[in-house]
mmCIF file of C-alpha atoms (C1' of nucleotides) in Angstrom:
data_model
loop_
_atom_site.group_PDB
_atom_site.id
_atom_site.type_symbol
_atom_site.label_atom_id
_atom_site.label_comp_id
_atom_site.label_asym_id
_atom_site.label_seq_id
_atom_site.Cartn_x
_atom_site.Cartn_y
_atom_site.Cartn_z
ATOM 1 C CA UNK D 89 -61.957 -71.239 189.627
ATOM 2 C CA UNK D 90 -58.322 -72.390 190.374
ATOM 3 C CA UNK D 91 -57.718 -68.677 191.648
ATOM 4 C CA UNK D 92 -55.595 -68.175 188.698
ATOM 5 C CA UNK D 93 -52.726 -69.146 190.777
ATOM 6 C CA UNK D 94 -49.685 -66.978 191.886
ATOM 7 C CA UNK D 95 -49.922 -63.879 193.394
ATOM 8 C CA UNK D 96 -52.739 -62.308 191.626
ATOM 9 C CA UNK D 97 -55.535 -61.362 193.952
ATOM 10 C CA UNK D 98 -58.966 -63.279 193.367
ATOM 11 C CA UNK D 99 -59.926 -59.606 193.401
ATOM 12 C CA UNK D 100 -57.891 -58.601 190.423
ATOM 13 C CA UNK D 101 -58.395 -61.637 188.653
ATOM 14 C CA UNK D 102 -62.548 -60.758 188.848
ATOM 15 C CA UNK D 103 -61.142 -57.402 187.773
ATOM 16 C CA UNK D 104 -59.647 -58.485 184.920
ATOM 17 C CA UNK D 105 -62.722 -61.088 183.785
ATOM 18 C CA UNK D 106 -65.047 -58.188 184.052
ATOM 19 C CA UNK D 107 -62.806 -56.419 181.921
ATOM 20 C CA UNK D 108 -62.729 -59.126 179.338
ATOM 21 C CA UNK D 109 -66.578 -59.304 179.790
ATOM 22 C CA UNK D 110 -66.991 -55.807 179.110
ATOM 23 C CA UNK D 111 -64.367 -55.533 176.122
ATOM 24 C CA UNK D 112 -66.285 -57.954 174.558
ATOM 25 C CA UNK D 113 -69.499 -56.388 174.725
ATOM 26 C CA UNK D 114 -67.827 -53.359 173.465
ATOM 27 C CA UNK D 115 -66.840 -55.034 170.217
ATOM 28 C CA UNK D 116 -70.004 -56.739 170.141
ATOM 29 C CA UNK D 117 -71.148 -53.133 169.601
ATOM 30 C CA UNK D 118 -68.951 -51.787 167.397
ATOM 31 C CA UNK D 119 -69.814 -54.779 165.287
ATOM 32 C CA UNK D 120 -73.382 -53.902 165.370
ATOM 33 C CA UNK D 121 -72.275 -50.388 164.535
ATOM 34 C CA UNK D 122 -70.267 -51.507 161.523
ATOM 35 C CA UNK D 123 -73.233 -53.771 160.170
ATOM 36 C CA UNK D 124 -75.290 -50.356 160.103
ATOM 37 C CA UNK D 125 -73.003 -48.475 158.086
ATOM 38 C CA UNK D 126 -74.035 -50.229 155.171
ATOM 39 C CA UNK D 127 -70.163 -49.504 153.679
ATOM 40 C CA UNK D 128 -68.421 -51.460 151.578
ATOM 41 C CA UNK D 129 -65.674 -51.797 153.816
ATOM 42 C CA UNK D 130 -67.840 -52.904 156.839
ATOM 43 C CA UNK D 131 -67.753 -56.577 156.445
ATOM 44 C CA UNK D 132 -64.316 -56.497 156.242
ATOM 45 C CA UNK D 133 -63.635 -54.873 159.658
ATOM 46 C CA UNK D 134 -66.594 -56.808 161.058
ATOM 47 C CA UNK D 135 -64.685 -59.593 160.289
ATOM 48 C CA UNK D 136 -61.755 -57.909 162.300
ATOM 49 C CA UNK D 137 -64.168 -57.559 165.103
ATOM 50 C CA UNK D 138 -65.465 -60.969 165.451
ATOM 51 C CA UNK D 139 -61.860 -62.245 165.313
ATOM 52 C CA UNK D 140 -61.782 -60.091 168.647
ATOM 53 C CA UNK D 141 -64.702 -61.505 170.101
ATOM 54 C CA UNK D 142 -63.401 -64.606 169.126
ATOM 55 C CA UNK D 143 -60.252 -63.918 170.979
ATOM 56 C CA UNK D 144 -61.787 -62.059 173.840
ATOM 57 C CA UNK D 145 -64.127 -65.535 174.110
ATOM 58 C CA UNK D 146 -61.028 -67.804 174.202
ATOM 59 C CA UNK D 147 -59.353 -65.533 176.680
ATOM 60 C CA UNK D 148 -62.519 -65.779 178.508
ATOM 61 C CA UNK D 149 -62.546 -69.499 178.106
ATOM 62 C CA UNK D 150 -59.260 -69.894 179.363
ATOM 63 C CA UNK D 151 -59.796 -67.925 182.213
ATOM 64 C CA UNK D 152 -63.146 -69.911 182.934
ATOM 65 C CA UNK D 153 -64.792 -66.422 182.740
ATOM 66 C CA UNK D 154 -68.512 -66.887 183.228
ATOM 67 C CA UNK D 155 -69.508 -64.596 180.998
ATOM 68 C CA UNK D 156 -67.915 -66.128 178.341
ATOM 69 C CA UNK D 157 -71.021 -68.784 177.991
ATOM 70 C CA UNK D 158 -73.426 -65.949 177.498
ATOM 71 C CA UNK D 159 -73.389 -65.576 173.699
ATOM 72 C CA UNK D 160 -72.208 -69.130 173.621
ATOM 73 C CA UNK D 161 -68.797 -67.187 172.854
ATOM 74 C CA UNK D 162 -66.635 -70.614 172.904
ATOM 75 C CA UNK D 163 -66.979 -73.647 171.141
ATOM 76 C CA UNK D 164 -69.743 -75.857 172.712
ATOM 77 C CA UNK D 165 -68.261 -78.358 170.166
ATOM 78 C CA UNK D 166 -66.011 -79.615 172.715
ATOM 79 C CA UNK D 167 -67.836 -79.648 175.600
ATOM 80 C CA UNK D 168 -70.030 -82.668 174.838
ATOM 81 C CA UNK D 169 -68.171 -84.126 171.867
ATOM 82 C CA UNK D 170 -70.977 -85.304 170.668
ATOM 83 C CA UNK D 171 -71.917 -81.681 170.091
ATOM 84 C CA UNK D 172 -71.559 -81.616 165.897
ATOM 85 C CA UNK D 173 -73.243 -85.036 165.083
ATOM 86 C CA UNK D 174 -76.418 -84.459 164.132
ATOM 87 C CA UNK D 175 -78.687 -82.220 166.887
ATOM 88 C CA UNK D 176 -76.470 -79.038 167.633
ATOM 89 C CA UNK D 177 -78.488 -77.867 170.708
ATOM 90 C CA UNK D 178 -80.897 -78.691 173.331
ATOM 91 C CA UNK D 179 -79.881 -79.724 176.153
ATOM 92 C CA UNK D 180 -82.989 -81.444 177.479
ATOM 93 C CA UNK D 181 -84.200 -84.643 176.255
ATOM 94 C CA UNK D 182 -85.260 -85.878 173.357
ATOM 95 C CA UNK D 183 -86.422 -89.411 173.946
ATOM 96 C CA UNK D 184 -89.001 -90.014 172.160
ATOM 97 C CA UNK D 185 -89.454 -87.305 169.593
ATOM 98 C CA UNK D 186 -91.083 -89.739 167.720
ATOM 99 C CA UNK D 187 -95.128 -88.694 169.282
ATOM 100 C CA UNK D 188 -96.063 -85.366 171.274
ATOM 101 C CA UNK D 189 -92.626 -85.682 173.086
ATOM 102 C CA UNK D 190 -90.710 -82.574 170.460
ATOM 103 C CA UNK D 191 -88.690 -80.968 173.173
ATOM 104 C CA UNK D 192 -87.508 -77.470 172.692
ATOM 105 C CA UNK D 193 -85.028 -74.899 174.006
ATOM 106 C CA UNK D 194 -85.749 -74.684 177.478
ATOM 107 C CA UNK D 195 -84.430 -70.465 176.831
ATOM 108 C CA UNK D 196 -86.107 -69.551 174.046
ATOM 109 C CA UNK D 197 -87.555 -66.089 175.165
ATOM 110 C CA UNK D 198 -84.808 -65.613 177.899
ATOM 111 C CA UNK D 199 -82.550 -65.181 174.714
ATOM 112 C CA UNK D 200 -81.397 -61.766 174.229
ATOM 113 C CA UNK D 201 -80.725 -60.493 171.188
ATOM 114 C CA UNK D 202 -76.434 -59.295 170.441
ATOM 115 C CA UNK D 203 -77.726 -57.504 167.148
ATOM 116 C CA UNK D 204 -80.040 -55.415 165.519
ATOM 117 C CA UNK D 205 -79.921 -53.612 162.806
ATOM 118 C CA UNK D 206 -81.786 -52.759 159.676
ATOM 119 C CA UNK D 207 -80.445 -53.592 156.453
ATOM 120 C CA UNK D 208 -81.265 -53.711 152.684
ATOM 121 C CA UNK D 209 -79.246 -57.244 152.317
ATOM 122 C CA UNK D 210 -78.985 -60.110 154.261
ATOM 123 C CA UNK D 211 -75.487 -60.845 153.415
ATOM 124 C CA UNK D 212 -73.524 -60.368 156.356
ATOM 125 C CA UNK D 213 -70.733 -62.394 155.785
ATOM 126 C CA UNK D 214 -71.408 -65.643 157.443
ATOM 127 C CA UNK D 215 -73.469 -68.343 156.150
ATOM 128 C CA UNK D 216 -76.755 -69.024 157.527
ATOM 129 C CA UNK D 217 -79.484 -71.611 157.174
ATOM 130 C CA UNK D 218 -83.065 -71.279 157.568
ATOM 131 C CA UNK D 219 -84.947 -73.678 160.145
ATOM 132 C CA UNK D 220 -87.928 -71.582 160.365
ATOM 133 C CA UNK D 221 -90.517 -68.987 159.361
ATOM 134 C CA UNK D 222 -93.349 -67.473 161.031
ATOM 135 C CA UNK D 223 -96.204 -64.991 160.484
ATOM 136 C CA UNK D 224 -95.981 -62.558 163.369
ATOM 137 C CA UNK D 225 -98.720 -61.314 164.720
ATOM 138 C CA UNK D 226 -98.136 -57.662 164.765
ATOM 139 C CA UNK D 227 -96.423 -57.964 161.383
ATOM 140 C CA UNK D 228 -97.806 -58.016 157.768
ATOM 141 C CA UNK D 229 -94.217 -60.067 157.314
ATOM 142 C CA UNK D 230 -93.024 -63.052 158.222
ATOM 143 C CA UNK D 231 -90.464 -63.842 160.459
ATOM 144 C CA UNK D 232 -87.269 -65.982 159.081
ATOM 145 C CA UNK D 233 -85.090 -67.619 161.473
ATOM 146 C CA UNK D 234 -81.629 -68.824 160.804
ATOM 147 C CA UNK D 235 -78.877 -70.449 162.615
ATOM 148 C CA UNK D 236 -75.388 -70.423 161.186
ATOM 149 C CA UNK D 237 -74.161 -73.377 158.762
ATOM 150 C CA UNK D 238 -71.986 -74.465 160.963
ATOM 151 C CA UNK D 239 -74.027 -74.639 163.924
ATOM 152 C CA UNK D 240 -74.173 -78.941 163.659
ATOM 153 C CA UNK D 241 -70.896 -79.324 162.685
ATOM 154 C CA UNK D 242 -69.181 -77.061 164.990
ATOM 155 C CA UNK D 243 -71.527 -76.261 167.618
ATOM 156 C CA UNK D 244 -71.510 -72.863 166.449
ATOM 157 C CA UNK D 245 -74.874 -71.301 168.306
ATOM 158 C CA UNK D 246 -75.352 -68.039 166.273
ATOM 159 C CA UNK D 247 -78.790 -67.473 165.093
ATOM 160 C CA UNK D 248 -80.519 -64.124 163.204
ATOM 161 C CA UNK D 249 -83.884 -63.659 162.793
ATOM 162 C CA UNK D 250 -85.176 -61.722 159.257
ATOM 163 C CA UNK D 251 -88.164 -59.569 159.337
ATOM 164 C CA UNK D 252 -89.031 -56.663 156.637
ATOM 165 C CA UNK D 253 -89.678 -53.872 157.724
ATOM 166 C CA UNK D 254 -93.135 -52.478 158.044
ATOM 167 C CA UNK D 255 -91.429 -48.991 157.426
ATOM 168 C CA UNK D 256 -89.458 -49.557 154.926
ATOM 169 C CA UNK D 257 -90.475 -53.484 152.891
ATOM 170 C CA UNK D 258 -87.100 -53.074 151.042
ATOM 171 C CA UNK D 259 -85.211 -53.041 154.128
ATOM 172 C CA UNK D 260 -85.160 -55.930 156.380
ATOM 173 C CA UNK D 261 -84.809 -56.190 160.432
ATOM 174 C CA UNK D 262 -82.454 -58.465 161.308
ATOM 175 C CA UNK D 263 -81.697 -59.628 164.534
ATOM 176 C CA UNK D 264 -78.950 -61.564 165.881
ATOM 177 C CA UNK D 265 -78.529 -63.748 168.623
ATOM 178 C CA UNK D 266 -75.312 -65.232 169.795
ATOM 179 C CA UNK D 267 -72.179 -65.460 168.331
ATOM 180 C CA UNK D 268 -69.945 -67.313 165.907
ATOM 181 C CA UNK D 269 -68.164 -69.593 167.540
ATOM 182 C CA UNK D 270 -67.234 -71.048 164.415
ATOM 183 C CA UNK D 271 -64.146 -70.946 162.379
ATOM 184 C CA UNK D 272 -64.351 -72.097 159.503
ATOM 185 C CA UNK D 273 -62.937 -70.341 156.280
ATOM 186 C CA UNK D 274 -66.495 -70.609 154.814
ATOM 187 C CA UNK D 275 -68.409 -68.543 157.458
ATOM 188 C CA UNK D 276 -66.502 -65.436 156.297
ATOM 189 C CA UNK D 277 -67.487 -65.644 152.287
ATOM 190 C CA UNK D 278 -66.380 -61.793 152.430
ATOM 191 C CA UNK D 279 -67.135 -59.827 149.322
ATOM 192 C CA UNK D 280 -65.572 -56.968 148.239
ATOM 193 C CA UNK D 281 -66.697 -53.894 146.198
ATOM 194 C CA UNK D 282 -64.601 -51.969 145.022
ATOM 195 C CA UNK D 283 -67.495 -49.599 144.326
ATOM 196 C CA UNK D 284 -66.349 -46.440 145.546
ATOM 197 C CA UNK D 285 -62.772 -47.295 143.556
ATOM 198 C CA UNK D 286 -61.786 -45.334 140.259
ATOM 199 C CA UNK D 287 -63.700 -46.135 137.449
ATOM 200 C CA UNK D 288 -60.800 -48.437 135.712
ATOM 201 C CA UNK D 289 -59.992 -52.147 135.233
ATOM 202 C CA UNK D 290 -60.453 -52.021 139.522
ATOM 203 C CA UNK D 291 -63.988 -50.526 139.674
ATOM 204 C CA UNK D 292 -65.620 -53.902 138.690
ATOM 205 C CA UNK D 293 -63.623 -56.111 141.062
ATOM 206 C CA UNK D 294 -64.956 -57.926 143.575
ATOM 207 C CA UNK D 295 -62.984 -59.661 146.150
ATOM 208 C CA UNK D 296 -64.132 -62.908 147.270
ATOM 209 C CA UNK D 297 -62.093 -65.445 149.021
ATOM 210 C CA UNK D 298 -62.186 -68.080 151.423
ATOM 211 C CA UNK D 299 -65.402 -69.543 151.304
ATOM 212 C CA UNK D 300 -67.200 -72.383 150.379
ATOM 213 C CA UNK D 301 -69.118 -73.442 147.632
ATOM 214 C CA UNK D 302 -71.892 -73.074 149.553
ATOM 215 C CA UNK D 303 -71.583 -69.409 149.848
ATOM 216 C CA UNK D 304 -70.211 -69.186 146.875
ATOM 217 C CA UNK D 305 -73.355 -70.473 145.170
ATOM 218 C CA UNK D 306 -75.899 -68.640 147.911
ATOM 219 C CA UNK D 307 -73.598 -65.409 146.415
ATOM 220 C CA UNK D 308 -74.173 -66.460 143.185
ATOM 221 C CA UNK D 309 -78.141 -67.106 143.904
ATOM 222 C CA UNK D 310 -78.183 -63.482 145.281
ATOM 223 C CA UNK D 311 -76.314 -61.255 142.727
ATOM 224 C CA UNK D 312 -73.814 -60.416 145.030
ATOM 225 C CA UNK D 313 -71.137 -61.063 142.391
ATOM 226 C CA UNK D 314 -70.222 -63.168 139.183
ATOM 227 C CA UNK D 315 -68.108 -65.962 139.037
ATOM 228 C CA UNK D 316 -65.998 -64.014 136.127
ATOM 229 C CA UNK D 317 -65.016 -61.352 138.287
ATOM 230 C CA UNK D 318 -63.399 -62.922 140.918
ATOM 231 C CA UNK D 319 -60.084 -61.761 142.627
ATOM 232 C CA UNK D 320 -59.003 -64.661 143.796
ATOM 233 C CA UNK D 321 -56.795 -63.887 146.404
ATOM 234 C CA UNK D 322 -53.109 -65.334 146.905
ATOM 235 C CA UNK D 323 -52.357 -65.807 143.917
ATOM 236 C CA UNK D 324 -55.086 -68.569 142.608
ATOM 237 C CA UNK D 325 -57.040 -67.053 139.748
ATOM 238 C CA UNK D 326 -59.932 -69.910 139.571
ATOM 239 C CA UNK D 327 -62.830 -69.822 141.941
ATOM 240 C CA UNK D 328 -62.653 -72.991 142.814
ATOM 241 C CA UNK D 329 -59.173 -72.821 144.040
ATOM 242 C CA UNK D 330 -59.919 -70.105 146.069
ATOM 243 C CA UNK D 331 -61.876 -72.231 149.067
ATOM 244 C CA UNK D 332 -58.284 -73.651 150.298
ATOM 245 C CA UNK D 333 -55.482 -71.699 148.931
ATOM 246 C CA UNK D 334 -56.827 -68.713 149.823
ATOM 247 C CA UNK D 335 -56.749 -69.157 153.644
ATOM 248 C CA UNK D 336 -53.050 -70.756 153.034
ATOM 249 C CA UNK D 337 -51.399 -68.162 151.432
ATOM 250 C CA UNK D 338 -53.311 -65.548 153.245
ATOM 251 C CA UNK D 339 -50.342 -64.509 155.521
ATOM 252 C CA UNK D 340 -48.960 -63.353 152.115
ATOM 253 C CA UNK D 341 -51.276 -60.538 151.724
ATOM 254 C CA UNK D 342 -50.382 -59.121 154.968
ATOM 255 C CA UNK D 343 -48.504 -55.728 154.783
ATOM 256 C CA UNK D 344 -45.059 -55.641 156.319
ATOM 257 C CA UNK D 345 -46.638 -54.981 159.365
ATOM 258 C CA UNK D 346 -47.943 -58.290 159.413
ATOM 259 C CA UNK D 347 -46.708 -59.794 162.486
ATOM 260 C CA UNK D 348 -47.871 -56.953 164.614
ATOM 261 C CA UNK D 349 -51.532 -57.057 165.304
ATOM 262 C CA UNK D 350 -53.295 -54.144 166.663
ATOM 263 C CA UNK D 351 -54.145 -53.860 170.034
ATOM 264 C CA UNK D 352 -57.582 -54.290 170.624
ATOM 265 C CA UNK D 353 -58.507 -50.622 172.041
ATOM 266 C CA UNK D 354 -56.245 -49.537 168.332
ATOM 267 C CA UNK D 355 -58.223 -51.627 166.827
ATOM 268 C CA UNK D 356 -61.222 -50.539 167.296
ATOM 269 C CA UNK D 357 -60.588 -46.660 166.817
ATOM 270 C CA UNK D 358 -59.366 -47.775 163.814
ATOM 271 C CA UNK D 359 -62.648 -49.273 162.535
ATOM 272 C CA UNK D 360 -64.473 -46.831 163.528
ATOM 273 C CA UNK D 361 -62.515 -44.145 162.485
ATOM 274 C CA UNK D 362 -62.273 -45.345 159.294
ATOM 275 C CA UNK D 363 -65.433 -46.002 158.435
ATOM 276 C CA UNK D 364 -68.042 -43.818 157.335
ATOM 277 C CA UNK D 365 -68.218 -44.361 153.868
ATOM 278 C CA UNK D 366 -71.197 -44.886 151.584
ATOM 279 C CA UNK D 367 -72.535 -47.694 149.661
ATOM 280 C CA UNK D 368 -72.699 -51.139 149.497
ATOM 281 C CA UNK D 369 -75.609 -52.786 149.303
ATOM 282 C CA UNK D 370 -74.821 -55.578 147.912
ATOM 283 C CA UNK D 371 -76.889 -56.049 145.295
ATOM 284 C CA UNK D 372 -78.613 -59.275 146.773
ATOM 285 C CA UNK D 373 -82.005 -57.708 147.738
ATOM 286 C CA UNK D 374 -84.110 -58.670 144.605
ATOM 287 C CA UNK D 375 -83.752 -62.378 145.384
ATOM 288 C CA UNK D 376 -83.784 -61.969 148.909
ATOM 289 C CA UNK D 377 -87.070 -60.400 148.745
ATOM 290 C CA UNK D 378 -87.994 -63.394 147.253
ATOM 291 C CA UNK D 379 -91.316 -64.561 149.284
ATOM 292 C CA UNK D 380 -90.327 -65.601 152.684
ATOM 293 C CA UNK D 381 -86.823 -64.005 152.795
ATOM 294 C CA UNK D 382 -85.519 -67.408 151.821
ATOM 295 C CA UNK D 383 -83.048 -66.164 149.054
ATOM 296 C CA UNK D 384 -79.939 -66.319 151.540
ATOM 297 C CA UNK D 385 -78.717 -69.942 150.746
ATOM 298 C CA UNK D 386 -80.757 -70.661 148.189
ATOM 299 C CA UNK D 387 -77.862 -72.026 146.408
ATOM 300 C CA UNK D 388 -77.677 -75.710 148.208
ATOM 301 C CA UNK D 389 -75.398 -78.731 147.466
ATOM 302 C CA UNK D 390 -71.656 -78.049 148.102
ATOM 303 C CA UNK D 391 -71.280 -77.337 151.190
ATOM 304 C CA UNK D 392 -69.588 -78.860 154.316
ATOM 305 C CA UNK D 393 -66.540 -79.505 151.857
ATOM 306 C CA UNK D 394 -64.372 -76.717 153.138
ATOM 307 C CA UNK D 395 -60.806 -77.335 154.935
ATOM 308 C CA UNK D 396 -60.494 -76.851 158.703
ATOM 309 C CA UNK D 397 -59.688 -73.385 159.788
ATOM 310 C CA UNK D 398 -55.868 -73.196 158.996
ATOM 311 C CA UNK D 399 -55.417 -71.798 162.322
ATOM 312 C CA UNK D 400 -56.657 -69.608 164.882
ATOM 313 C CA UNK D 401 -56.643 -66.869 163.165
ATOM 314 C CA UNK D 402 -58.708 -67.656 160.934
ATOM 315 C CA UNK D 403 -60.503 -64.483 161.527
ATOM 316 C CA UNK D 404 -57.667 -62.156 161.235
ATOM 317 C CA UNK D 405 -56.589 -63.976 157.991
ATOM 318 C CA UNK D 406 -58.871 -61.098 156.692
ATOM 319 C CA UNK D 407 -56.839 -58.447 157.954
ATOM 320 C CA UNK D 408 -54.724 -59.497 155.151
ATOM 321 C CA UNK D 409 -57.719 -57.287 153.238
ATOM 322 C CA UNK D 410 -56.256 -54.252 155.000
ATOM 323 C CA UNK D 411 -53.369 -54.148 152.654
ATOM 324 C CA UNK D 412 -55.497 -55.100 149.573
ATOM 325 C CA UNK D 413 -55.548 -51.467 148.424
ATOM 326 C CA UNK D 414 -51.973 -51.845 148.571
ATOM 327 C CA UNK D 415 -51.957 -47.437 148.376
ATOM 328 C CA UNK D 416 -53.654 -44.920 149.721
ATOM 329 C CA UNK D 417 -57.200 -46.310 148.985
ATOM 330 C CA UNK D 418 -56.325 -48.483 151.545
ATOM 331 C CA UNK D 419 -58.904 -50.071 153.610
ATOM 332 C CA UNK D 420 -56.814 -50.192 156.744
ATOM 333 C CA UNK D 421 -53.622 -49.173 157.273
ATOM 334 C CA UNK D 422 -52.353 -51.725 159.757
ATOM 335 C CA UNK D 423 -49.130 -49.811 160.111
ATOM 336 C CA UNK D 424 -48.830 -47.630 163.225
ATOM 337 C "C1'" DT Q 273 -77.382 -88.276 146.658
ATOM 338 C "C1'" DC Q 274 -76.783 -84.475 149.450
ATOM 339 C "C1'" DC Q 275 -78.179 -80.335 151.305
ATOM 340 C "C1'" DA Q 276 -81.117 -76.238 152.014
ATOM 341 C "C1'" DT Q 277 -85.728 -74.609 152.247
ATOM 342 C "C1'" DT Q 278 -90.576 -75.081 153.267
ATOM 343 C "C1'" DT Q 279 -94.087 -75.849 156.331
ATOM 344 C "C1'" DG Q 280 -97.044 -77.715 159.836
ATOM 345 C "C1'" DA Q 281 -96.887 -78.955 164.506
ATOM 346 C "C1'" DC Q 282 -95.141 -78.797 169.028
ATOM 347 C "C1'" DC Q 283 -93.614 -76.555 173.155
ATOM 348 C "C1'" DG Q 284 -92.751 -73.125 176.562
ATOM 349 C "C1'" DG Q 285 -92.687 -68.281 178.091
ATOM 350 C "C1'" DC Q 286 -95.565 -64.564 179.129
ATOM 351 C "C1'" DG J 113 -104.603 -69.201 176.207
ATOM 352 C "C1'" DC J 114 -101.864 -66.754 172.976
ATOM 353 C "C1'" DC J 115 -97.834 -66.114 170.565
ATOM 354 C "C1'" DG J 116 -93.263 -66.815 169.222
ATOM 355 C "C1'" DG J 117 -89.287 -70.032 168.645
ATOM 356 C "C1'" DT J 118 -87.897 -74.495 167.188
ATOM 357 C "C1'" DC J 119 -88.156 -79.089 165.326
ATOM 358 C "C1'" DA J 120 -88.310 -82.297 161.714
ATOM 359 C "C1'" DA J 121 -90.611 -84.521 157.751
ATOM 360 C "C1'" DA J 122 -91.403 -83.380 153.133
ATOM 361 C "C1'" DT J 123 -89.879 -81.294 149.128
ATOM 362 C "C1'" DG J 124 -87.013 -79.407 145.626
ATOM 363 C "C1'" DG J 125 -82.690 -78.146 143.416
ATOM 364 C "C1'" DA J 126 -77.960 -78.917 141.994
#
DNA sequence: TCCATTTGACCGGC
DNA sequence: GCCGGTCAAATGGA
């Protein structure tokens, strides 16, 4: 719309959307590409990636870019306002639920899926909840579906759907659809290992900040981590201090080169070029393989208690991770 | 009491 | 008509 005013051409302008459309798909990639590499540094530069999506989807928002809808890439939270209350999405009616009446996504099938990759853990680093399960027909396992946390309160329309594989029943499918629109603190509940680090007083620390007590406990549930070997970050030892210090005093873990984010197309070598590592595998598998895949947030109670995102950035906060290494074990250097 | 999971039923696409 | 995706009441745990 509004031909973006000035002098730039409605041809340019298209241009330039298609561009955004595009760059986001890219990263939408690379994200899937960093969820298969199954290292320990993954999450943390998926993180870095969604906060480009994210910013890609404002850009796109701003610019009214079509495309931007797709994956539900903005917040659908403000278009209807009423969008958090109590029934997230669909659009069509829902009169009289109370009989025969249950109406349901009008787009169920015509949903394509962002992600898909195969993966011994479920964790991911967002926070999902289970509406559903199903016994698929072609498939000795059931189907799990999930829909992020935050999809009521924020509108946030990501969904995943967990299968094990037939192949491999340690290994699950997971499929995602969508993506985070949220941005809330809690939906990143990044953990990390410090696996591959020298066998001293760092080998056992895990990282965790920044996220709820909902994922702290669904962490908990899964063996991702103990309580007693948190890092809390910025300063705040306890765990419990960590869900709104963390994000506050995150700007302090940034490297000198703080200010100076990377340009997306930098970015994104970056990731890629630094990854490649081994391990992971969060050690969450045993309880997720718990009967219907249910193990995720099996934790319950506490949630929906974190602070609003700090900012924007919320999503970059965790670039502050880059300089976590502090040396040469660095996760990401973000210094040219 | 709150919240997540379970589970049966409903609905729509194919 | 079948099958998969979703809803929502019931249930259980913290």
């Amino acid at each position: 719309m509004a031909s973006s005013g000035g002098d730039v051409p409605a041809e340019r302008a298209a241009a330039a959307a298609n561009d955004l459309v595009e760059a986001r798909d890219g990263a939408a990639s690379l994200r899937t590409f960093l969820l298969e590499l199954d290292d320990q540094r993954a999450p943390w530069a998926q993180r870095v990636v969604d906060a480009v999506l994210s910013r890609l989807s404002s850009a796109m928002s701003a610019l009214d870019v079509g495309g931007a809808a797709t994956g539900g890439g903005r917040s659908p939270a403000t278009g209807s306002g009423s969008g958090g209350a109590s029934r997230p999405q669909q659009s069509v009616s829902y009169s009289s639920r109370n009989t025969k009446d249950k109406k349901r996504s009008l787009s169920r099938r015509s949903q394509r899926p962002s992600d898909k990759k195969i993966t011994t853990t479920l964790e991911d680093g967002h926070v999902w909840r289970k509406y559903g399960q199903k016994e698929i027909q072609n498939s000795p396992y059931p189907r799990s579906y999930y829909r992020c946390t935050h999809s009521s309160s924020q509108g946030c329309n990501a969904k995943r759907q967990v299968q094990r594989s037939e192949a491999d029943p340690s290994k699950h499918v997971v499929t995602y659809y969508g993506e985070h629109t949220c941005r809330d603190p809690s939906t990143i509940p990044l953990v990390v290992h410090a696996a591959g680090a020298a066998p001293d007083d760092r080998a056992n620390n895990l990282i965790s900040f920044g996220h709820s007590g909902a994922s702290d406990s669904s962490a908990a549930a899964t063996g991702a981590y103990s309580s007693s070997q948190y890092l809390a970050m910025g300063g705040r030892s306890t765990a419990g201090d960590q869900l709104s210090t963390s994000w506050c005093t995150s700007d302090d873990m940034f490297s000198s080169s703080a200010g100076s984010f990377m340009q997306v197309d930098e970015l994104i070598s970056a990731v890629v070029g630094s990854a490649g590592v081994t391990s992971t595998a969060t050690a969450g598998s045993a309880a997720l393989d718990r009967g219907g895949l249910g193990g995720m947030a099996g934790g319950g109670g506490g949630n929906a208690s974190f602070p609003p995102s700090p900012n924007g950035l919320a999503g970059f906060v965790v670039g502050s991770l880059g300089s976590i290494g502090g040396d040469d074990d660095d996760l990401f250097s973000m210094d040219p």
